[in-house]
Short mmCIF file of C-alpha atoms in Angstrom, two decimals:
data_model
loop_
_atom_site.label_atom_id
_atom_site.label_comp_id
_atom_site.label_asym_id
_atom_site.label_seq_id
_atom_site.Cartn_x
_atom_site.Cartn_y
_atom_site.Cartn_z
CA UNK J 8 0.07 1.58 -12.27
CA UNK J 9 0.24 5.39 -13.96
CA UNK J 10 0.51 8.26 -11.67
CA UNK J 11 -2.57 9.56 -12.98
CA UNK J 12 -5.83 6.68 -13.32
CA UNK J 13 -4.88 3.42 -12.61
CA UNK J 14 -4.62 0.99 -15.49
CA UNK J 15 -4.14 -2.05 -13.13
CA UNK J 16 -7.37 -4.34 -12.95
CA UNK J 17 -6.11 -5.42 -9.64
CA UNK J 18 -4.95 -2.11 -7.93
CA UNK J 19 -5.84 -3.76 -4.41
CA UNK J 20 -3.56 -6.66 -5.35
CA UNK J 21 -0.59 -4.51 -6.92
CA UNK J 22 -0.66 -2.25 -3.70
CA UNK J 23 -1.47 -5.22 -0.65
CA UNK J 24 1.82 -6.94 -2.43
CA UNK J 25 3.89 -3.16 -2.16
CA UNK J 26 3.04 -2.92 1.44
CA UNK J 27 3.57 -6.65 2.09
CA UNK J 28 7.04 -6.37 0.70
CA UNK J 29 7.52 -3.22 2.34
CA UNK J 30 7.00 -4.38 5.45
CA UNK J 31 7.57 -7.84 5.17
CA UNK J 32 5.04 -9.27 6.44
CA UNK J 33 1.62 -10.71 5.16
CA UNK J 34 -1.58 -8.09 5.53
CA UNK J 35 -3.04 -10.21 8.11
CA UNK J 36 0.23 -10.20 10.22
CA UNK J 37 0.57 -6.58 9.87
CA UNK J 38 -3.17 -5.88 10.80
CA UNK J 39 -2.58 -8.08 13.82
CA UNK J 40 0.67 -5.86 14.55
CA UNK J 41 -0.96 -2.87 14.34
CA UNK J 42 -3.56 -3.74 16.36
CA UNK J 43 -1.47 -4.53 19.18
CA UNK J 44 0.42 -1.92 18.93
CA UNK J 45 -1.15 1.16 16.62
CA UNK J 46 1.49 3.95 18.04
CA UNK J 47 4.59 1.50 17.49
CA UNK J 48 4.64 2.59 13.89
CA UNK J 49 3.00 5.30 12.44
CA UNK J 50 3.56 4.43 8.86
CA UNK J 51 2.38 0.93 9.16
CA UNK J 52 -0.83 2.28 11.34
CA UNK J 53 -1.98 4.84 8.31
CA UNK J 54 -1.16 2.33 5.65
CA UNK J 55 -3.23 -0.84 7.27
CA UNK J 56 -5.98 2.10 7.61
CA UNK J 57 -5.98 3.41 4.02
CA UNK J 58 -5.65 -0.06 2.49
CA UNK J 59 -8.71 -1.13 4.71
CA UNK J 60 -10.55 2.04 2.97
CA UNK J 61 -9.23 0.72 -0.43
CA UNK J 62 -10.46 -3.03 0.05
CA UNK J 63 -13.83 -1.12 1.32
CA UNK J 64 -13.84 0.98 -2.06
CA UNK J 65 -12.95 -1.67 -4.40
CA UNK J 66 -15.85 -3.85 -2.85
CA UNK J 67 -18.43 -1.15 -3.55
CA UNK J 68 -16.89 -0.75 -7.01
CA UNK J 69 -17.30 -4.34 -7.71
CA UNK J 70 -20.78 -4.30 -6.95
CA UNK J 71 -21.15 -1.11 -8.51
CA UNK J 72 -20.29 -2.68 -12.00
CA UNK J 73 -22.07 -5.97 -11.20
CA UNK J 74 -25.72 -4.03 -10.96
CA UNK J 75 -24.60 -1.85 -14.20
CA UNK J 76 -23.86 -5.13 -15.95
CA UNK J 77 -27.04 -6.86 -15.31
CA UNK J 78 -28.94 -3.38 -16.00
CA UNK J 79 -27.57 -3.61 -19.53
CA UNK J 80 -27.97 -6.74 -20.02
CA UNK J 81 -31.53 -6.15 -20.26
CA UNK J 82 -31.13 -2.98 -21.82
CA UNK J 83 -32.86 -2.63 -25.38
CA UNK J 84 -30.53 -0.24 -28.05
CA UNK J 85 -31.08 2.75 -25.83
CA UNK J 86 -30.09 3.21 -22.05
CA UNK J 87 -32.46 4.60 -19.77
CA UNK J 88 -32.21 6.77 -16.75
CA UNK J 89 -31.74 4.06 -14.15
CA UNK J 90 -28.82 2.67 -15.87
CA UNK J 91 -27.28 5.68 -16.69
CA UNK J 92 -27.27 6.23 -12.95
CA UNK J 93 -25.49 2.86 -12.13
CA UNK J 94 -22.78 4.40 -14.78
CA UNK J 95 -22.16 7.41 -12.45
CA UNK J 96 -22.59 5.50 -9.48
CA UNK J 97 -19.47 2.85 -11.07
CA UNK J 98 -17.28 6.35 -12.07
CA UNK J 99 -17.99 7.70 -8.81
CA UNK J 100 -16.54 4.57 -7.43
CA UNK J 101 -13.37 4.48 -9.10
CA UNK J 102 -12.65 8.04 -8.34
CA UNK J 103 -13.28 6.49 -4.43
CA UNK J 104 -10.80 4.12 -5.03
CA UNK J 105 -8.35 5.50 -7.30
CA UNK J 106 -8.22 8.46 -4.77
CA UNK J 107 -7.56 5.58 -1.41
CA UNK J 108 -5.31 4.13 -3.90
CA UNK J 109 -3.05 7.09 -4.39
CA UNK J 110 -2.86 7.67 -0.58
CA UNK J 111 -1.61 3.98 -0.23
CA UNK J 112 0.60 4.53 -2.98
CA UNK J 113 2.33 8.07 -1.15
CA UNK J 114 2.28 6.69 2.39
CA UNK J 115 4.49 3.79 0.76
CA UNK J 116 6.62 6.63 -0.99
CA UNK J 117 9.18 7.63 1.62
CA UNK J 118 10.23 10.40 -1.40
CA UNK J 119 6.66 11.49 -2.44
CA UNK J 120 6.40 15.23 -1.65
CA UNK J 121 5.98 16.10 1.84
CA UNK J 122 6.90 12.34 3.07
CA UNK J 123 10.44 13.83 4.01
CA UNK J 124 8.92 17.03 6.13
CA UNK J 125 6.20 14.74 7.47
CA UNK J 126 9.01 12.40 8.68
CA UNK J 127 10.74 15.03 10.14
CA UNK J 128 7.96 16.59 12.10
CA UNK J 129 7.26 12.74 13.78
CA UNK J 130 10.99 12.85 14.63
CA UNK J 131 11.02 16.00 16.50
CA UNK J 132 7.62 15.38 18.17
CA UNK J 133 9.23 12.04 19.48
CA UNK J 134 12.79 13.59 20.35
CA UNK J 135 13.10 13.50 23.99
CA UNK J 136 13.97 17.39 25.25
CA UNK J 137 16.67 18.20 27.34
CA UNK J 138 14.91 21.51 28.68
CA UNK J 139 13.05 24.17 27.23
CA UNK J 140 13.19 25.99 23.76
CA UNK J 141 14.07 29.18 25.16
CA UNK J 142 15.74 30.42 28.62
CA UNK J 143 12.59 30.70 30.81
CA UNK J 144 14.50 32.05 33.61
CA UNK J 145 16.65 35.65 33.58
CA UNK J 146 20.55 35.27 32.78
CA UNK J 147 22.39 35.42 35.89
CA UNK J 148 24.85 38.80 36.22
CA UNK J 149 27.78 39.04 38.56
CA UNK J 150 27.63 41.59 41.26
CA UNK J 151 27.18 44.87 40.54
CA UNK J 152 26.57 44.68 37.08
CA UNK J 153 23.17 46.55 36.64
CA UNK J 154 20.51 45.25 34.33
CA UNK J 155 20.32 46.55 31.11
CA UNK J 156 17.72 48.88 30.33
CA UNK J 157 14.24 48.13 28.46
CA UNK J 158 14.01 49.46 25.38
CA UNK J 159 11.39 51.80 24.46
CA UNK J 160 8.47 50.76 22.97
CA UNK J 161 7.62 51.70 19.34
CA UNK J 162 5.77 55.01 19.30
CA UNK J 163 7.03 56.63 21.92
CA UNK J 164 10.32 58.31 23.18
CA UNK J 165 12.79 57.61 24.64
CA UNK J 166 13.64 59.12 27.83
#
């Protein structure tokens, strides 16, 4: 598989073994794994849902080339309209799925760019806090120490 199109005739097999042996488990087992539990793991949650959108893609690309196939089949020398239209409707279908294949592709990436702040953003939303961010509450001054005063506002003097 390039970076850029993929070469691969089987892109949905190449990737289904990546996140197989990523996970180590069959597809089915991890569907049935993220089913029961779809918060457990977020990773495993967004890559059973983009490789569900890939099967879906490939499918429509399949029968995408099947009807071009058969169109020019009976095709004399020249191509008409209708066909022609099958061809964009098969190029528009590998753009679907080369585009749900790339997403598979960087969710299984733990070092594709912005896996590393993405992971670190899940990690601090999960982090269980101690208190708040800041003090909420005034800083408590021994006796007779007065409070300090506020400090003028921009734009007008002090007094």
């Amino acid at each position: 598989m390039s970076d850029g199109i993929f070469e691969s005739e089987d892109v949905v097999g190449v990737l289904t073994e990546r996140i197989e042996a990523r996970f180590g488990m069959d597809m089915d087992q991890l569907r049935a794994a993220v089913a029961a539990a779809p918060t457990a793991h977020p990773d495993a949650t967004d890559v059973v849902r983009w490789h569900g959108l890939l099967v879906e893609a490939q499918s429509v690309l399949d029968r995408a080339e099947d009807d071009l196939l058969g169109a020019l089949e009976t095709q004399p020398s020249e191509v008409d309209d209708p066909t022609m239209d099958l061809a964009h409707r098969v190029n528009a279908a590998v753009t679907t799925r080369d585009g749900r294949a790339m997403v598979v592709k960087w969710f299984l990436d733990p070092d594709a760019p912005g896996r590393k702040d993405l992971a670190a953003e899940r990690l601090a939303r999960l982090r269980a806090r101690t208190g708040p961010a800041v003090q909420t509450s005034a800083a408590h001054r021994p006796p007779g120490v007065p409070a300090p005063a506020a400090a003028p506002r921009a734009g007008r003097p002090a007094r």
